[in-house]
Short mmCIF file of C-alpha atoms in Angstrom, two decimals:
data_model
loop_
_atom_site.label_atom_id
_atom_site.label_comp_id
_atom_site.label_asym_id
_atom_site.label_seq_id
_atom_site.Cartn_x
_atom_site.Cartn_y
_atom_site.Cartn_z
CA MET A 1192 -0.20 0.12 0.14
CA ARG A 1193 1.41 3.25 -1.05
CA ARG A 1194 0.62 6.91 0.31
CA GLY A 1195 -2.89 7.92 -0.69
CA GLU A 1196 -4.25 4.47 -1.41
CA LEU A 1197 -6.82 2.29 0.46
CA THR A 1198 -5.93 0.78 3.62
CA ASP A 1199 -6.88 -2.95 4.49
CA GLU A 1200 -9.35 -1.60 6.87
CA ALA A 1201 -11.13 0.69 4.33
CA TRP A 1202 -11.34 -2.11 1.78
CA ALA A 1203 -12.76 -4.38 3.91
CA VAL A 1204 -15.68 -1.82 4.25
CA ILE A 1205 -15.90 -1.16 0.66
CA ALA A 1206 -15.31 -4.67 -1.13
CA PRO A 1207 -18.71 -6.14 -0.06
CA LEU A 1208 -20.58 -3.09 -2.00
CA LEU A 1209 -18.93 -3.78 -5.33
CA PRO A 1210 -19.82 -6.15 -8.18
CA GLU A 1211 -18.33 -9.65 -8.42
CA PRO A 1212 -15.18 -9.43 -10.18
CA GLY A 1213 -16.22 -12.37 -12.47
CA GLY A 1214 -19.46 -12.01 -14.87
CA ALA A 1215 -20.78 -12.95 -18.27
CA ARG A 1216 -18.44 -10.62 -20.16
CA GLY A 1217 -15.35 -12.09 -18.18
CA ARG A 1218 -13.48 -10.71 -15.41
CA TRP A 1219 -13.23 -7.32 -14.12
CA ARG A 1220 -9.69 -5.77 -13.41
CA ASP A 1221 -9.15 -5.89 -9.79
CA HIS A 1222 -11.44 -3.29 -8.11
CA ARG A 1223 -8.82 -2.29 -5.39
CA GLN A 1224 -6.26 -1.44 -8.10
CA VAL A 1225 -8.78 0.40 -9.96
CA ILE A 1226 -10.15 2.50 -7.06
CA ASN A 1227 -6.39 3.39 -6.14
CA GLY A 1228 -5.88 4.66 -9.50
CA ILE A 1229 -8.95 6.86 -9.29
CA LEU A 1230 -7.55 8.01 -5.81
CA TRP A 1231 -4.17 8.76 -7.39
CA LYS A 1232 -5.82 10.77 -10.17
CA LEU A 1233 -7.73 12.84 -7.58
CA ARG A 1234 -4.88 13.48 -5.41
CA THR A 1235 -2.49 14.65 -8.10
CA GLY A 1236 -5.02 16.23 -10.54
CA ALA A 1237 -3.04 14.75 -13.39
CA PRO A 1238 -4.98 14.13 -16.66
CA TRP A 1239 -6.26 10.68 -17.01
CA ARG A 1240 -3.96 9.72 -19.67
CA ASP A 1241 -1.05 10.14 -17.40
CA LEU A 1242 -2.20 7.43 -15.03
CA PRO A 1243 0.74 5.38 -13.84
CA GLU A 1244 0.82 1.75 -15.43
CA ARG A 1245 0.62 0.03 -12.23
CA PHE A 1246 -2.91 0.87 -11.74
CA GLY A 1247 -3.86 -0.26 -15.46
CA PRO A 1248 -5.25 1.34 -18.23
CA TRP A 1249 -6.60 4.77 -17.75
CA LYS A 1250 -9.53 4.01 -19.64
CA THR A 1251 -10.63 1.10 -17.30
CA CYS A 1252 -10.32 3.70 -14.36
CA HIS A 1253 -12.27 6.47 -15.94
CA GLU A 1254 -14.97 3.97 -17.07
CA ARG A 1255 -15.10 2.46 -13.65
CA LEU A 1256 -15.74 5.98 -12.20
CA ARG A 1257 -18.32 6.74 -14.68
CA ARG A 1258 -20.16 3.52 -14.43
CA TRP A 1259 -20.08 3.40 -10.63
CA THR A 1260 -21.46 6.95 -10.77
CA ALA A 1261 -24.30 6.23 -13.02
CA ASP A 1262 -25.64 3.02 -10.74
CA GLY A 1263 -25.01 4.67 -7.22
CA THR A 1264 -22.19 2.89 -6.08
CA TRP A 1265 -20.22 5.93 -4.85
CA ASP A 1266 -23.14 7.05 -2.66
CA ARG A 1267 -23.77 3.31 -1.46
CA ILE A 1268 -20.15 3.21 -0.42
CA LEU A 1269 -20.66 6.78 1.68
CA ALA A 1270 -23.65 5.36 3.30
CA ALA A 1271 -21.75 2.28 4.58
CA ALA A 1272 -18.87 4.12 5.46
CA GLN A 1273 -21.24 6.81 7.56
CA VAL A 1274 -22.42 3.76 9.88
CA HIS A 1275 -19.23 1.78 9.92
CA ASP A 1276 -18.61 0.95 13.50
CA ASP A 1277 -15.35 2.65 14.33
CA GLY A 1278 -16.03 3.77 17.75
CA THR A 1279 -17.10 7.38 16.90
CA PRO A 1280 -20.87 7.26 15.72
CA VAL A 1281 -22.42 10.10 13.84
CA GLN A 1282 -22.58 13.23 15.96
CA TRP A 1283 -25.99 15.22 15.18
CA THR A 1284 -24.89 18.67 15.67
CA ILE A 1285 -24.77 19.51 11.94
CA SER A 1286 -22.97 22.52 10.41
CA VAL A 1287 -23.52 23.63 6.82
CA ASP A 1288 -21.55 25.77 4.47
CA SER A 1289 -20.48 26.28 1.02
CA SER A 1290 -17.59 26.85 -0.91
CA ILE A 1291 -16.36 27.87 -4.54
CA VAL A 1292 -14.12 26.07 -6.71
CA ARG A 1293 -12.43 27.17 -9.98
CA ALA A 1294 -13.88 25.31 -12.83
CA HIS A 1295 -10.78 24.85 -15.25
CA GLN A 1296 -11.44 25.38 -19.03
CA HIS A 1297 -11.68 21.78 -19.67
CA ALA A 1298 -14.43 21.64 -17.66
CA ALA A 1299 -16.69 23.70 -20.15
CA GLY A 1300 -18.31 22.39 -23.19
CA ALA A 1301 -19.75 19.11 -21.97
CA ARG A 1302 -22.09 17.64 -24.80
CA LYS A 1303 -25.73 18.53 -24.34
CA LYS A 1304 -26.96 15.13 -25.18
CA GLY A 1305 -27.62 13.44 -21.91
CA ALA A 1306 -27.02 16.23 -19.65
CA PRO A 1307 -29.15 17.03 -16.80
CA ALA A 1308 -31.67 19.85 -17.43
CA ALA A 1309 -30.67 23.45 -16.05
CA SER A 1310 -32.64 24.30 -13.21
CA PRO A 1311 -34.42 27.77 -13.16
CA ALA A 1312 -33.24 27.90 -9.36
CA THR A 1313 -29.69 28.39 -10.79
CA PRO A 1314 -29.64 30.64 -13.67
CA GLY A 1315 -26.31 30.91 -15.47
CA ALA A 1316 -25.78 26.89 -15.10
CA GLN A 1317 -24.24 25.64 -18.31
CA ASP A 1318 -26.43 23.00 -19.68
CA GLY A 1319 -27.16 22.03 -16.00
CA GLU A 1320 -23.70 20.89 -15.41
CA ALA A 1321 -23.23 23.01 -12.07
CA ILE A 1322 -20.72 25.49 -14.05
CA GLY A 1323 -21.52 29.32 -13.54
CA ARG A 1324 -19.99 32.19 -15.76
CA SER A 1325 -19.21 35.33 -14.01
CA ARG A 1326 -16.43 37.95 -14.00
CA GLY A 1327 -14.10 35.75 -12.35
CA GLY A 1328 -14.64 32.97 -14.80
CA LEU A 1329 -15.95 29.71 -14.58
CA SER A 1330 -17.02 28.32 -11.07
CA THR A 1331 -18.81 25.50 -9.35
CA LYS A 1332 -20.05 26.03 -5.56
CA ILE A 1333 -20.00 22.98 -3.28
CA HIS A 1334 -22.89 22.76 -0.31
CA LEU A 1335 -21.78 20.72 2.42
CA ALA A 1336 -23.45 19.26 5.47
CA VAL A 1337 -21.02 17.74 8.24
CA ASP A 1338 -21.56 16.05 11.39
CA GLY A 1339 -20.14 17.31 14.83
CA ARG A 1340 -16.84 15.78 13.91
CA GLY A 1341 -16.43 17.55 10.39
CA ARG A 1342 -17.48 14.22 8.52
CA PRO A 1343 -19.48 14.77 5.40
CA LEU A 1344 -23.21 13.71 5.60
CA SER A 1345 -24.39 15.22 2.14
CA ILE A 1346 -22.85 17.17 -0.85
CA LEU A 1347 -24.79 19.27 -3.53
CA LEU A 1348 -23.36 21.17 -6.60
CA THR A 1349 -24.66 24.57 -7.92
CA PRO A 1350 -23.03 27.17 -10.14
CA GLY A 1351 -20.74 29.31 -8.43
CA GLN A 1352 -22.91 32.36 -8.25
CA ALA A 1353 -25.96 30.51 -6.78
CA GLY A 1354 -26.87 31.63 -3.37
CA ASP A 1355 -26.29 29.39 -0.15
CA ASN A 1356 -29.62 29.63 1.31
CA PRO A 1357 -31.72 28.32 -1.20
CA GLN A 1358 -30.13 25.12 -1.18
CA LEU A 1359 -30.30 24.52 2.59
CA LEU A 1360 -33.31 22.53 2.77
CA ALA A 1361 -32.23 20.29 -0.29
CA LEU A 1362 -28.76 19.96 1.87
CA LEU A 1363 -30.57 18.60 4.82
CA ASP A 1364 -33.08 16.25 2.62
CA ALA A 1365 -30.14 14.85 1.27
CA ILE A 1366 -28.85 13.59 4.82
CA ARG A 1367 -29.77 9.63 5.17
CA VAL A 1368 -27.86 7.91 7.68
CA ASN A 1369 -28.89 4.05 8.56
CA GLU A 1370 -28.17 3.86 11.98
CA PRO A 1371 -27.93 0.38 13.44
CA GLY A 1372 -31.30 -1.37 14.06
CA PRO A 1373 -34.74 -1.40 12.70
CA GLY A 1374 -35.98 1.87 11.42
CA ARG A 1375 -35.88 4.61 8.77
CA PRO A 1376 -32.79 6.57 7.99
CA ARG A 1377 -32.35 9.30 10.08
CA LYS A 1378 -32.28 12.75 8.64
CA ARG A 1379 -33.03 15.14 11.05
CA PRO A 1380 -29.98 16.87 13.37
CA ASP A 1381 -30.23 17.68 16.83
CA VAL A 1382 -28.98 21.32 16.15
CA LEU A 1383 -27.99 23.10 12.68
CA ILE A 1384 -25.35 25.42 13.07
CA ALA A 1385 -24.83 27.87 9.86
CA ASP A 1386 -23.50 31.40 9.14
CA LYS A 1387 -25.27 34.67 8.07
CA GLY A 1388 -25.74 33.41 4.80
CA TYR A 1389 -28.76 31.22 6.01
CA ALA A 1390 -30.31 33.99 8.20
CA HIS A 1391 -33.68 34.30 6.28
CA ASP A 1392 -36.74 34.44 8.20
CA SER A 1393 -38.41 32.15 5.83
CA THR A 1394 -35.53 29.67 6.56
CA ARG A 1395 -35.94 29.96 10.11
CA ARG A 1396 -39.59 29.35 9.84
CA ALA A 1397 -39.30 25.95 7.63
CA LEU A 1398 -36.56 24.88 10.46
CA ARG A 1399 -38.89 25.50 13.26
CA GLN A 1400 -41.70 23.63 11.45
CA ARG A 1401 -39.32 20.78 11.21
CA GLY A 1402 -38.74 20.72 14.65
CA ILE A 1403 -34.76 21.66 14.04
CA ARG A 1404 -33.19 23.67 16.61
CA HIS A 1405 -30.89 26.08 14.74
CA VAL A 1406 -27.92 28.41 15.56
CA ILE A 1407 -27.79 31.04 12.97
CA PRO A 1408 -26.86 34.84 13.69
CA GLU A 1409 -28.76 37.76 12.46
CA ARG A 1410 -27.60 40.13 9.90
CA SER A 1411 -26.83 43.55 10.56
CA ASP A 1412 -29.61 44.71 8.47
CA GLN A 1413 -31.99 42.52 10.19
CA VAL A 1414 -31.13 43.94 13.73
CA ALA A 1415 -31.50 47.46 12.35
CA ARG A 1416 -34.86 46.66 11.05
CA ARG A 1417 -36.26 44.87 14.27
CA ALA A 1418 -34.88 47.81 16.45
CA ALA A 1419 -36.54 50.43 14.05
CA LYS A 1420 -39.73 48.58 14.97
CA GLY A 1421 -39.48 49.37 18.56
CA SER A 1422 -41.67 47.40 20.76
CA THR A 1423 -43.41 45.83 17.74
CA GLY A 1424 -40.20 44.38 16.27
CA GLY A 1425 -40.33 41.39 18.31
CA ARG A 1426 -37.44 39.67 20.14
CA PRO A 1427 -34.29 38.37 18.48
CA PRO A 1428 -34.06 34.78 17.58
CA ALA A 1429 -32.17 32.74 20.24
CA PHE A 1430 -28.36 32.59 19.61
CA ASP A 1431 -25.79 30.21 21.40
CA ARG A 1432 -22.63 31.56 21.07
CA ALA A 1433 -20.73 28.42 22.59
CA VAL A 1434 -22.44 26.37 20.14
CA TYR A 1435 -21.65 28.45 17.21
CA LYS A 1436 -18.05 28.13 17.71
CA LYS A 1437 -18.45 24.40 16.69
CA ARG A 1438 -18.92 25.64 13.18
CA ASN A 1439 -15.53 25.50 12.31
CA VAL A 1440 -15.83 21.90 11.54
CA VAL A 1441 -17.35 22.30 8.27
CA GLU A 1442 -14.47 24.65 7.33
CA ARG A 1443 -11.97 21.97 8.00
CA CYS A 1444 -13.81 19.55 5.96
CA PHE A 1445 -13.32 21.65 3.06
CA ASN A 1446 -9.73 21.87 3.60
CA ARG A 1447 -9.48 18.23 3.54
CA LEU A 1448 -11.46 17.72 0.48
CA LYS A 1449 -9.27 20.29 -1.10
CA GLN A 1450 -6.03 18.69 -0.38
CA TRP A 1451 -7.05 16.47 -3.26
CA ARG A 1452 -6.00 18.63 -6.16
CA ASP A 1453 -8.60 17.11 -8.52
CA LEU A 1454 -11.42 18.77 -6.20
CA ALA A 1455 -9.74 21.94 -5.46
CA THR A 1456 -10.14 22.84 -9.09
CA ARG A 1457 -12.63 21.19 -11.36
CA TYR A 1458 -11.64 19.59 -14.48
CA ALA A 1459 -14.88 17.18 -14.91
CA LYS A 1460 -17.33 18.22 -17.62
CA ARG A 1461 -19.98 16.29 -15.96
CA ALA A 1462 -21.06 17.60 -12.47
CA SER A 1463 -21.99 14.03 -11.65
CA LEU A 1464 -18.64 12.56 -12.16
CA TYR A 1465 -17.08 15.67 -9.76
CA ARG A 1466 -19.82 15.12 -7.32
CA ALA A 1467 -18.96 11.19 -7.51
CA SER A 1468 -15.27 12.12 -6.79
CA LEU A 1469 -16.26 14.34 -3.77
CA VAL A 1470 -18.56 11.45 -2.60
CA LEU A 1471 -15.51 8.76 -2.83
CA ILE A 1472 -13.22 11.25 -0.78
CA ALA A 1473 -15.92 11.91 1.73
CA ALA A 1474 -16.08 8.33 2.31
CA ILE A 1475 -12.39 8.07 2.59
CA ILE A 1476 -12.54 10.69 5.55
CA TRP A 1477 -14.98 8.75 7.20
CA LEU A 1478 -13.16 5.45 6.97
CA PRO A 1479 -10.09 4.41 8.83
#
């Protein structure tokens, strides 16, 4: 095992979730070898064609990434990693935030055929591939929810100019942790921590309707508007400064994700492949 490759403990969790190595079309190239090749690509940010020979043909690694993106294998791996019994179960003090990554010029120009439709909620998206055009160039925004230890729970992509707040409820809905024992996957956190980008009255109402305690500071304009109304302005929303200090875990998670150069700059044309790469590294963060 070389630096950056799967550990034996991580492989023991991942291996049962992968297709059998033999099939009607012949044997697959060794799954662990291929995943290590994908990890090398994500860690270095090098072109696929520069993949070292020890990982096999580069086309095999790229096709495996694409195929397992389409059938949901990477999401199943992340779901299994989140409930892996490593002695540190999910901590349900959830922090959310977003981060913009520069999209390389190679990420533009994806074929329209087979691409998802652009959402009206994300204007400026290029063919629905979560690439936005602005004065700074091409960019993609990663929306991330992490648990109390800074481990990823859900990931969404939008064009770089999209706002944070409109994605919050969708980000929470994407959390599905299959905790041990019978019952449905858990989705609702004990506490949600977010910055002022999520400090909208409609958001607070939606969180209260869901029974989610939230720690979100008020913006200065909201404080001034309430003060101007005097006694009719109502009381300020509850805010726990001690709990809010724990929000830094989401920033640290972004730092860990961006240690992988292929994630710090987006090279993939398809948003689905870029998100799959994020999901794979998110699983690696969870696993020993």
